[in-house]
GROMACS .gro file of C-alpha atoms in nm:
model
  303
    1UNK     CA    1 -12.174   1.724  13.609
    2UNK     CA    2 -12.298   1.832  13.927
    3UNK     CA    3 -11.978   1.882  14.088
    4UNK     CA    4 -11.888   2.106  13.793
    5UNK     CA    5 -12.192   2.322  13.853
    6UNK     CA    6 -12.110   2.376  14.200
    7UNK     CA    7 -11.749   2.450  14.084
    8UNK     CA    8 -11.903   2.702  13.840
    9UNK     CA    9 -12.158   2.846  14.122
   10UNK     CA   10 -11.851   2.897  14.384
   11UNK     CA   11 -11.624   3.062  14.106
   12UNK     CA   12 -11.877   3.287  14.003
   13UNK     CA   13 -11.956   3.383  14.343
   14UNK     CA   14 -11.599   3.419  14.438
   15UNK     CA   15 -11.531   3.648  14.130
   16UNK     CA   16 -11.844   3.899  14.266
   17UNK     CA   17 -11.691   3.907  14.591
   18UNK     CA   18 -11.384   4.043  14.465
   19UNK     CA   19 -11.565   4.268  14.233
   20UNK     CA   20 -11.765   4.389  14.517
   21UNK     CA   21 -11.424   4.455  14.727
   22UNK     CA   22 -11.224   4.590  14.415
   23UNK     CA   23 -11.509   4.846  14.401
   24UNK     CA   24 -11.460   5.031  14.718
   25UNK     CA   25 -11.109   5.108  14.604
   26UNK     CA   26 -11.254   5.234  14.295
   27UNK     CA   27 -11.471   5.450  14.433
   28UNK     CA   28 -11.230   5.566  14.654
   29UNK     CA   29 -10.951   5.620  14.388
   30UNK     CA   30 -11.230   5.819  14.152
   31UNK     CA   31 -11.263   6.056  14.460
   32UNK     CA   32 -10.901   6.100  14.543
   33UNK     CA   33 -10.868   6.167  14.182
   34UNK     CA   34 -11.100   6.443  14.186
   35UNK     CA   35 -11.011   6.545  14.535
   36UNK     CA   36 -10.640   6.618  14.337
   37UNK     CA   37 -10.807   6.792  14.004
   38UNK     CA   38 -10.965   7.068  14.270
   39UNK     CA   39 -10.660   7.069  14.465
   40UNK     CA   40 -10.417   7.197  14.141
   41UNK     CA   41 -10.724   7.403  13.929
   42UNK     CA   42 -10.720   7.809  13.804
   43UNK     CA   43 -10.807   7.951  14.126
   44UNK     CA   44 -10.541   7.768  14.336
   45UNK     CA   45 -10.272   7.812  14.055
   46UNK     CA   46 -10.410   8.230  14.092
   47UNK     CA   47 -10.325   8.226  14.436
   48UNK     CA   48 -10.010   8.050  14.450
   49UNK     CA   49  -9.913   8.270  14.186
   50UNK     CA   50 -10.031   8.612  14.335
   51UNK     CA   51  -9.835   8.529  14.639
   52UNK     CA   52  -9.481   8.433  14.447
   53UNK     CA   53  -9.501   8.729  14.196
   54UNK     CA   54  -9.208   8.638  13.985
   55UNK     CA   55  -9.053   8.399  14.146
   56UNK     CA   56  -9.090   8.082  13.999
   57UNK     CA   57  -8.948   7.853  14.268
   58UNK     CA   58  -9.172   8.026  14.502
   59UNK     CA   59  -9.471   7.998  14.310
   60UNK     CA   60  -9.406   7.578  14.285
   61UNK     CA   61  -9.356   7.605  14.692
   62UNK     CA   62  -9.647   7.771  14.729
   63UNK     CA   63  -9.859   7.562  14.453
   64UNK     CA   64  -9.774   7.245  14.626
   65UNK     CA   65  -9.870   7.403  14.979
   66UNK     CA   66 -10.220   7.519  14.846
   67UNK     CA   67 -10.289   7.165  14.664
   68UNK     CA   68 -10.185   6.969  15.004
   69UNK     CA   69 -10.446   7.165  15.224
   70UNK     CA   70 -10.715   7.203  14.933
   71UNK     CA   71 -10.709   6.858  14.913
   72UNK     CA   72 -10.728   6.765  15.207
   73UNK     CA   73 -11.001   7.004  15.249
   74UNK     CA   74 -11.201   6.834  14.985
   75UNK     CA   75 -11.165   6.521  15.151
   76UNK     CA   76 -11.260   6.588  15.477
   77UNK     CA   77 -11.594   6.780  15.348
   78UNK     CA   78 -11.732   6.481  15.157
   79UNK     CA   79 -11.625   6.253  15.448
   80UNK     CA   80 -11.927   6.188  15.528
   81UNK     CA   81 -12.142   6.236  15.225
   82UNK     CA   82 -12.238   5.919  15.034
   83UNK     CA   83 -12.035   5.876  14.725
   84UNK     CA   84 -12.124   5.473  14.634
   85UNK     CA   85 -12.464   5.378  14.622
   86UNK     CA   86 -12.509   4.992  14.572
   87UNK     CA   87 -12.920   5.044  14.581
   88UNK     CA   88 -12.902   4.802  14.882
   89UNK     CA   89 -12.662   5.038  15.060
   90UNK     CA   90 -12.526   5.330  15.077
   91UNK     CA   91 -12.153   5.432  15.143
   92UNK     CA   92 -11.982   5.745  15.248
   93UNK     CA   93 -11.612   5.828  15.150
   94UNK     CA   94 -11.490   5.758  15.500
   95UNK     CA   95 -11.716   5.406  15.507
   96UNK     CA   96 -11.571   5.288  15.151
   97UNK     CA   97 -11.225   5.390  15.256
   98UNK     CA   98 -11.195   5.164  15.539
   99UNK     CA   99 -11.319   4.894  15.308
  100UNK     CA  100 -11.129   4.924  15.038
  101UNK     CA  101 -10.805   4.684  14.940
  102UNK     CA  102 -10.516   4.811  15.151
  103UNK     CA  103 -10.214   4.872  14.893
  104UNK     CA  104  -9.932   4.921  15.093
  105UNK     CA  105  -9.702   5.136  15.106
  106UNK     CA  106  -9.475   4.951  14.820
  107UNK     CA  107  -9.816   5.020  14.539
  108UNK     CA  108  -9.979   5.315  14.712
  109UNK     CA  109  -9.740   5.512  14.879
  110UNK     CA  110  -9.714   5.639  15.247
  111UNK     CA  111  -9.504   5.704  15.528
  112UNK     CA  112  -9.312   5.458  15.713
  113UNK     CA  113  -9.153   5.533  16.078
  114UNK     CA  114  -8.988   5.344  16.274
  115UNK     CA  115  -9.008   5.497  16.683
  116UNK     CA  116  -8.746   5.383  16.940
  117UNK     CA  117  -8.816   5.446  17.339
  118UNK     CA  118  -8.531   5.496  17.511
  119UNK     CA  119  -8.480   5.203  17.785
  120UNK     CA  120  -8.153   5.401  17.878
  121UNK     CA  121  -8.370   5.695  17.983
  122UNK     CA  122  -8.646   5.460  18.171
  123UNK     CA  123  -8.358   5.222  18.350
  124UNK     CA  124  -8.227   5.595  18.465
  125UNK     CA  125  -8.535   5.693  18.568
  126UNK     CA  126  -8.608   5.432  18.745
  127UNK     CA  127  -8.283   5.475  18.950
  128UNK     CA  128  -8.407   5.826  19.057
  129UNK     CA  129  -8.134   5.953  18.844
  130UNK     CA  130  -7.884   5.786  19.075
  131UNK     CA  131  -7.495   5.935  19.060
  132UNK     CA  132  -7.377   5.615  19.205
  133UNK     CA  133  -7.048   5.598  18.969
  134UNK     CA  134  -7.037   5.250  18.917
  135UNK     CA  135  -7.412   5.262  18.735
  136UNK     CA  136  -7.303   5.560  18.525
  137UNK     CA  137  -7.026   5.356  18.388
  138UNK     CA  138  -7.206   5.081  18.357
  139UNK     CA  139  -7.494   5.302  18.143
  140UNK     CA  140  -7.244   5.431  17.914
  141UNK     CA  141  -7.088   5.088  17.889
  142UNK     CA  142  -7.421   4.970  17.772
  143UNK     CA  143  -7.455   5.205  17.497
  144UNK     CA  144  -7.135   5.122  17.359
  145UNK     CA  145  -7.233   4.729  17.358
  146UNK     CA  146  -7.535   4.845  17.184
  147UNK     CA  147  -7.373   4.918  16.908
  148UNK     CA  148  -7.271   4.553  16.804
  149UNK     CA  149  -7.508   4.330  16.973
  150UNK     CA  150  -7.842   4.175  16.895
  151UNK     CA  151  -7.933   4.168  17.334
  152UNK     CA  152  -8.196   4.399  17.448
  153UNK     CA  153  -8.053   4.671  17.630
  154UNK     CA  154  -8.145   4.569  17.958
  155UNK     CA  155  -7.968   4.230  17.966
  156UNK     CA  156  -7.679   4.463  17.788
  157UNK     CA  157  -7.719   4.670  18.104
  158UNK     CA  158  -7.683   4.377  18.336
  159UNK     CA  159  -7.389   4.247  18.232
  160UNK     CA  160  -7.221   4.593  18.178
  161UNK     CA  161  -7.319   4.645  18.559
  162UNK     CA  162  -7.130   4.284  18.606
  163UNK     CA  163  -6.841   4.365  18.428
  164UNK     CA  164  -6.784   4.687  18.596
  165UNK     CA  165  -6.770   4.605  18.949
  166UNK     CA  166  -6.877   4.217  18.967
  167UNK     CA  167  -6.950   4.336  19.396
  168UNK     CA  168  -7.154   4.603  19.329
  169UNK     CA  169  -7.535   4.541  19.371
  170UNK     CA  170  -7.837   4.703  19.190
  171UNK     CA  171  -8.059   4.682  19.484
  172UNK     CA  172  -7.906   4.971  19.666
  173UNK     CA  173  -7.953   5.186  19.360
  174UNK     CA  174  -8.292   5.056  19.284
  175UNK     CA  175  -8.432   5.005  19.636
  176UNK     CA  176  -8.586   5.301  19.653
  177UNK     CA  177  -8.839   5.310  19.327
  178UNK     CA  178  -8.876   4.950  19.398
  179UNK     CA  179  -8.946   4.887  19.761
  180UNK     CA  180  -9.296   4.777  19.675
  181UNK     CA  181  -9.173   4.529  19.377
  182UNK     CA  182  -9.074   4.291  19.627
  183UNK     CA  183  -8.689   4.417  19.600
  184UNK     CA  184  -8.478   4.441  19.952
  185UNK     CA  185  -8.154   4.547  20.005
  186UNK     CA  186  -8.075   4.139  19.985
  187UNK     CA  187  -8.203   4.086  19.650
  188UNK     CA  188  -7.941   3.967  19.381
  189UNK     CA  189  -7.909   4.181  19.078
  190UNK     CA  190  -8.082   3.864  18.894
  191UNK     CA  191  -8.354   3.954  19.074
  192UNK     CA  192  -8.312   4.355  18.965
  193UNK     CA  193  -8.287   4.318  18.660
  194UNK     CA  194  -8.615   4.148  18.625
  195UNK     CA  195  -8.811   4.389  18.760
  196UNK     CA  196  -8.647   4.655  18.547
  197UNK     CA  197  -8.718   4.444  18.203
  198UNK     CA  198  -9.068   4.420  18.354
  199UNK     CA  199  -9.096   4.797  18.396
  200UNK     CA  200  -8.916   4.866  18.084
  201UNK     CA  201  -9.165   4.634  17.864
  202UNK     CA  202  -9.471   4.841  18.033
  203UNK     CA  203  -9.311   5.166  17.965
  204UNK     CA  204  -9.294   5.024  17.573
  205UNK     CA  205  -9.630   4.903  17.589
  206UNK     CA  206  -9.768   5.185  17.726
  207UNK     CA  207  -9.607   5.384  17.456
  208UNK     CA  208  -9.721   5.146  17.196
  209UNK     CA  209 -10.111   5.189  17.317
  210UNK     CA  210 -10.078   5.586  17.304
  211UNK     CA  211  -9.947   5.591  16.943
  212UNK     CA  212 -10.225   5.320  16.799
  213UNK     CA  213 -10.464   5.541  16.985
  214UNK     CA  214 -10.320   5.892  16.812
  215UNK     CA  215 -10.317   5.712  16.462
  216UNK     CA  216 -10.658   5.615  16.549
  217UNK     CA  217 -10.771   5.933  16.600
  218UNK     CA  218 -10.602   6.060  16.270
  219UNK     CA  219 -10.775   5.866  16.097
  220UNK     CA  220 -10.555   5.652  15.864
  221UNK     CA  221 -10.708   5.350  15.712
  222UNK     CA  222 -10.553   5.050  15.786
  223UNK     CA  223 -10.269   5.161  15.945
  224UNK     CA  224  -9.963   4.870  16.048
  225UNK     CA  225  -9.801   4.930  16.394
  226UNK     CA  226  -9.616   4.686  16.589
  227UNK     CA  227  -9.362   4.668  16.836
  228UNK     CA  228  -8.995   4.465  16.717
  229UNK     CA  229  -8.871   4.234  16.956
  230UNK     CA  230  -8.593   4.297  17.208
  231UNK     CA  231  -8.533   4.677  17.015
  232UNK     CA  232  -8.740   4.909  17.205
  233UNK     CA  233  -8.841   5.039  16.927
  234UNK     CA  234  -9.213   5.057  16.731
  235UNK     CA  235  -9.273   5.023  16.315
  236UNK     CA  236  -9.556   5.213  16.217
  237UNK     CA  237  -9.669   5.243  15.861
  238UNK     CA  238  -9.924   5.445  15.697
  239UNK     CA  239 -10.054   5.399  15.348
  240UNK     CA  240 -10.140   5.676  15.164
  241UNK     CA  241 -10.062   5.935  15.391
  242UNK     CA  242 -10.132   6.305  15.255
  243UNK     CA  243  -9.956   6.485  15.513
  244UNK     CA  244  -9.666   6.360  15.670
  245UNK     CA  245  -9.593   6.709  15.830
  246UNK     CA  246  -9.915   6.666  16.024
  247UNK     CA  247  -9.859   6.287  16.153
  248UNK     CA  248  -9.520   6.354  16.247
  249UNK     CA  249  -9.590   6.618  16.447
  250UNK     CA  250  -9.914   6.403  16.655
  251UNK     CA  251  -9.672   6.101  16.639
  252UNK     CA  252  -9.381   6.333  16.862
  253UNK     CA  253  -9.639   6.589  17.032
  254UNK     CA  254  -9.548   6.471  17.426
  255UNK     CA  255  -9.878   6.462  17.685
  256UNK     CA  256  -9.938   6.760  17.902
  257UNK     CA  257 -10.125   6.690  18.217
  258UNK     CA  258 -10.294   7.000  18.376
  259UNK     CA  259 -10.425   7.054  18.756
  260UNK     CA  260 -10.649   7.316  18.798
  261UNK     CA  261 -10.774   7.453  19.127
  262UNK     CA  262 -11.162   7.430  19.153
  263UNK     CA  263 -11.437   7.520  19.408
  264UNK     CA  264 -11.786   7.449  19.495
  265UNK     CA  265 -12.056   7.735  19.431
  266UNK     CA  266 -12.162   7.733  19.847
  267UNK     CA  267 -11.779   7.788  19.889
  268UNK     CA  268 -11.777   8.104  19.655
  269UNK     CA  269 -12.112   8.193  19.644
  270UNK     CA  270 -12.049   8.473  19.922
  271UNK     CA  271 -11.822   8.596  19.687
  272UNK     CA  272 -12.059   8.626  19.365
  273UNK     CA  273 -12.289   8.814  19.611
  274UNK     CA  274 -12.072   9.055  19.762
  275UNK     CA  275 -11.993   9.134  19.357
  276UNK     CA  276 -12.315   9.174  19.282
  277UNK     CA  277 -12.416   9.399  19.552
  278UNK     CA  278 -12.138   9.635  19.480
  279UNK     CA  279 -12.209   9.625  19.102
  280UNK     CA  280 -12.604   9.732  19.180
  281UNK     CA  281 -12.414  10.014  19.420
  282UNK     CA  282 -12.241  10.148  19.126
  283UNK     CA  283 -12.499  10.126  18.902
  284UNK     CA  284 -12.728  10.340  19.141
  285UNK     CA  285 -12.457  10.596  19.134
  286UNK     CA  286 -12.451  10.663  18.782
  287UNK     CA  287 -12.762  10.672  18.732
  288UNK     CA  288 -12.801  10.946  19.006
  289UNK     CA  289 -12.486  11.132  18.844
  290UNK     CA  290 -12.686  11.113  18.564
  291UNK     CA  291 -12.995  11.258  18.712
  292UNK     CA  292 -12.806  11.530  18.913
  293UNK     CA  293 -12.578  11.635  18.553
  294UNK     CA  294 -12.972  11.676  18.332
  295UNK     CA  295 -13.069  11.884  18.591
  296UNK     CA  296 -12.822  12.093  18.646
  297UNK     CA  297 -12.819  12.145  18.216
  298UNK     CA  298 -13.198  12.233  18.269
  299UNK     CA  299 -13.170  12.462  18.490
  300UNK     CA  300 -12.878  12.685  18.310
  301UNK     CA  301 -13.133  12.687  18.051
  302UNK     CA  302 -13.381  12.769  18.183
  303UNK     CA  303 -13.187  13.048  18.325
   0.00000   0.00000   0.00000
């Protein structure tokens, strides 16, 4: 009897739990619902309609382009207003949408993209965009092998390079960039090629951190990204996505890096005063223009 009291006790419990997670996705949906009725009402079928006249096509276009961004614009205003209230806590949309049940993308829709970084690009790159002929043969060899094979590309690229010219050797091409990796002009390709699988993987990984940290910043609840093995290339889905025009356009935006010229205020503040001074020059010009020009119009009439 007492064992099937604590059964009872533990299923009881574990069926609140689940109520109490189901709930957030309630809550959630109920919003998203309503966040959809404001998005398609009158004044939003008015508009799209003003702007089409009588074209109907247009009019759908344009419908579908006002519900996207009035939706959206619903949702981000209550972001942050509480929309569950448990009486022990409170819960804003944004709060109860990172705890509610994650769908998928099979039940709730998304976007799924898969992102490939270009190893070709980094391994020329990293040759300093060498014209040695024997590595551009062996590049395009690689691509072609590519094609059929399971093999990362830079093992692909090492035995391209092999086949090719089985004399040549990789540290005269790659000597250069990596003179501080610990390659010499006596190094084996062996020995090449692992420092460019090491540099490719960073360049991947680095890429990897920058898109987790974009998605981040968009926003999406419980995104999946991760990196598939020996491709190069990076899955990232997104459940539930509203506007795929928008994350495909932060997923490909490329980093701009900006110097500006700057200076210390003692090293212009000569400057600023020399500017000032003539300004106050100026200024005691006019005004005696202005003197000079009322005197001159009392005088005529006082004449």
């Amino acid at each position: 009897m007492q064992n099937r009291g604590a059964i009872k006790f533990f299923a009881i419990a574990f069926a609140l739990v689940c109520l109490y997670q189901l709930s957030f996705t309630y809550v959630t949906t109920s919003v998203e619902k309503d966040a959809k009725a404001y998005a398609v009402n009158e004044t939003a079928q008015n508009l799209a309609k003003e702007l089409a006249g009588d074209n109907e096509i247009l009019r759908k276009y344009n419908l579908d382009s006002i519900a996207k961004a009035r939706e959206n614009y619903y949702l981000d205003s209550i972001s942050n207003e509480v929309v569950y209230n448990i009486f022990i806590a409170e819960y804003t949309y944004k709060e109860a949408k990172e705890r509610e049940i994650n769908l998928g993308l099979d039940l709730k829709g998304g976007m799924n993209v898969v992102l490939e970084v270009s190893v070709g690009d980094i391994i020329k790159a990293l040759s300093g965009n060498s014209d040695d002929p024997v590595f551009k043969e062996a590049l395009a060899l690689t691509y072609q092998k590519q094609k059929n094979s399971n093999k990362d590309f830079v093992t692909l690229f090492g035995e391209a390079f092999q086949e090719v010219d089985p004399n040549a050797q990789l540290a005269s091409i790659f000597l250069f960039e990596f003179r501080d990796k610990g390659i010499t002009t006596n190094s084996t390709n062996e020995e090449v090629i692992a420092v460019i699988r090491k540099e490719a993987e960073d360049a991947i990984d680095r890429s990897f951190q920058i898109l987790r940290t974009r998605i981040d910043r968009f926003g999406v609840a419980q995104p999946n990204i991760q990196k598939l093995a020996t491709t190069g290339r990076i899955l990232i889905e997104l459940p539930g996505i509203k506007d795929p025009d928008r994350v495909r356009k932060l997923l490909q935006g490329t980093a701009k890096l900006e110097f500006w010229e700057t200076y210390n205020f003692d090293e212009v503040y000569q400057y600023f005063d020399e500017a000032n001074a003539l300004l106050r020059t100026e200024d005691i010009d006019q005004k005696e223009e202005v003197t000079d020009t009322e005197a001159i119009e009392t005088e005529a009439q006082d004449g």
